[in-house]
Tab-separated table of C-alpha atoms and ligand atoms in Angstrom:
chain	number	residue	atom	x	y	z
M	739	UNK	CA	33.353	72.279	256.400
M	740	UNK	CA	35.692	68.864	256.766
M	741	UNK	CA	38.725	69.257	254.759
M	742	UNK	CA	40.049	66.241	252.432
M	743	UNK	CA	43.784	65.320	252.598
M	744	UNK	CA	45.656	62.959	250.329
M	745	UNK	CA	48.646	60.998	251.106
M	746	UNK	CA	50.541	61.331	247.571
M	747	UNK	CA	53.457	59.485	248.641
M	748	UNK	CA	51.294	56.671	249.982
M	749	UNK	CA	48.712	56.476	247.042
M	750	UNK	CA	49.385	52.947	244.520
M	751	UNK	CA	46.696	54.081	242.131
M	752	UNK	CA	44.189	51.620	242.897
M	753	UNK	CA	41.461	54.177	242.221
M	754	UNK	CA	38.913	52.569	244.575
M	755	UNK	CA	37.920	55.799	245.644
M	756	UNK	CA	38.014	57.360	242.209
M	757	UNK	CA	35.024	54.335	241.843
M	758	UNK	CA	33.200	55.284	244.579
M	759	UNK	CA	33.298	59.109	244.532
M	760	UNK	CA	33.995	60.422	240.932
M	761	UNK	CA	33.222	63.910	241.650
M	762	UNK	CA	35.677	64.187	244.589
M	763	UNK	CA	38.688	61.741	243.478
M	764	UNK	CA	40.505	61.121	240.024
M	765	UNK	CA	43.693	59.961	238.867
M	766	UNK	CA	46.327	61.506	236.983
M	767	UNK	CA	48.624	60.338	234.225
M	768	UNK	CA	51.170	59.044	236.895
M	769	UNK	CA	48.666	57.004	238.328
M	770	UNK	CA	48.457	58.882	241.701
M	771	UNK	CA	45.135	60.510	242.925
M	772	UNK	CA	43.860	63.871	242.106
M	773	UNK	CA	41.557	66.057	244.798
M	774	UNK	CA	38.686	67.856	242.563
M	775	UNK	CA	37.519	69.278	245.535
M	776	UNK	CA	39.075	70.016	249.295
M	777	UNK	CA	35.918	71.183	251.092
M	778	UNK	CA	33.226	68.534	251.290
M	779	UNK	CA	29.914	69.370	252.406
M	780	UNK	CA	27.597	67.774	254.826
M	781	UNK	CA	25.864	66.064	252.372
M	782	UNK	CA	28.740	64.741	250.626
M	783	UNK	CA	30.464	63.575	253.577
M	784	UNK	CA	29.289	59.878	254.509
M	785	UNK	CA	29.677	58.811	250.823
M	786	UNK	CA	33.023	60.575	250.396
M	787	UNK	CA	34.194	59.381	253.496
M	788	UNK	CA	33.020	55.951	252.478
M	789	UNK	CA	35.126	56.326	249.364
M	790	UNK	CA	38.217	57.249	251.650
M	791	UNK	CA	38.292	54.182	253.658
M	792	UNK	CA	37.735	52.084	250.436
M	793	UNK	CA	41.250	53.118	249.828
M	794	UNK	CA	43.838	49.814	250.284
M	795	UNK	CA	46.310	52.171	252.123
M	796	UNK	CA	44.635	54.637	253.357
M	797	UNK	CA	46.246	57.592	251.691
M	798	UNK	CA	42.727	59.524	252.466
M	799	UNK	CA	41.662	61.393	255.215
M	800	UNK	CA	38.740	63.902	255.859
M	801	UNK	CA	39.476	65.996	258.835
M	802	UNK	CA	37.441	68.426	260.956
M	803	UNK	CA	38.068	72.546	259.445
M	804	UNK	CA	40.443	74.073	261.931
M	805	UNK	CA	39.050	76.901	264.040
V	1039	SF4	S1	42.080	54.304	246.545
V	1039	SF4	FE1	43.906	55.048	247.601
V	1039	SF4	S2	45.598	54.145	246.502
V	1039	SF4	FE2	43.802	54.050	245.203
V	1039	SF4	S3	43.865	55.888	243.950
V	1039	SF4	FE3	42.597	56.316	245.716
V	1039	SF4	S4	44.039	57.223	247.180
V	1039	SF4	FE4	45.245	56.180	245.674
């Protein structure tokens, strides 16, 4: 199952993706994004993915599970 990985240190608090993908992304009182969730399923993956490259500095990646 791909694996979702924030940049903290990158993230301005835009919350583009938080738009796009409310289930996956929020934003917490310091303005920096929160991960609900880690594991994304198949299904999930073209909108979430969507969502990551909606962010202005790319602070999100989703990466293929390590064997
Ligand atoms: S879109 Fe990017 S900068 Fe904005 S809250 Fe999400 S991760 Fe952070």
């Amino acid at each position: 199952m791909p694996v979702l990985k924030a940049d903290l240190g990158a993230c301005q608090g835009y919350a583009n993706c938080v738009m796009a993908a409310s289930d996956v992304y929020d934003i917490d009182d310091d303005g920096v994004v929160v991960l609900l969730r880690e594991h994304i399923s198949d299904a999930d993956l073209p909108r979430v993915q969507e969502a990551a490259r909606s962010c202005p500095v790319s602070a999100l990646t989703v990466e293929a599970e390590p064997e």
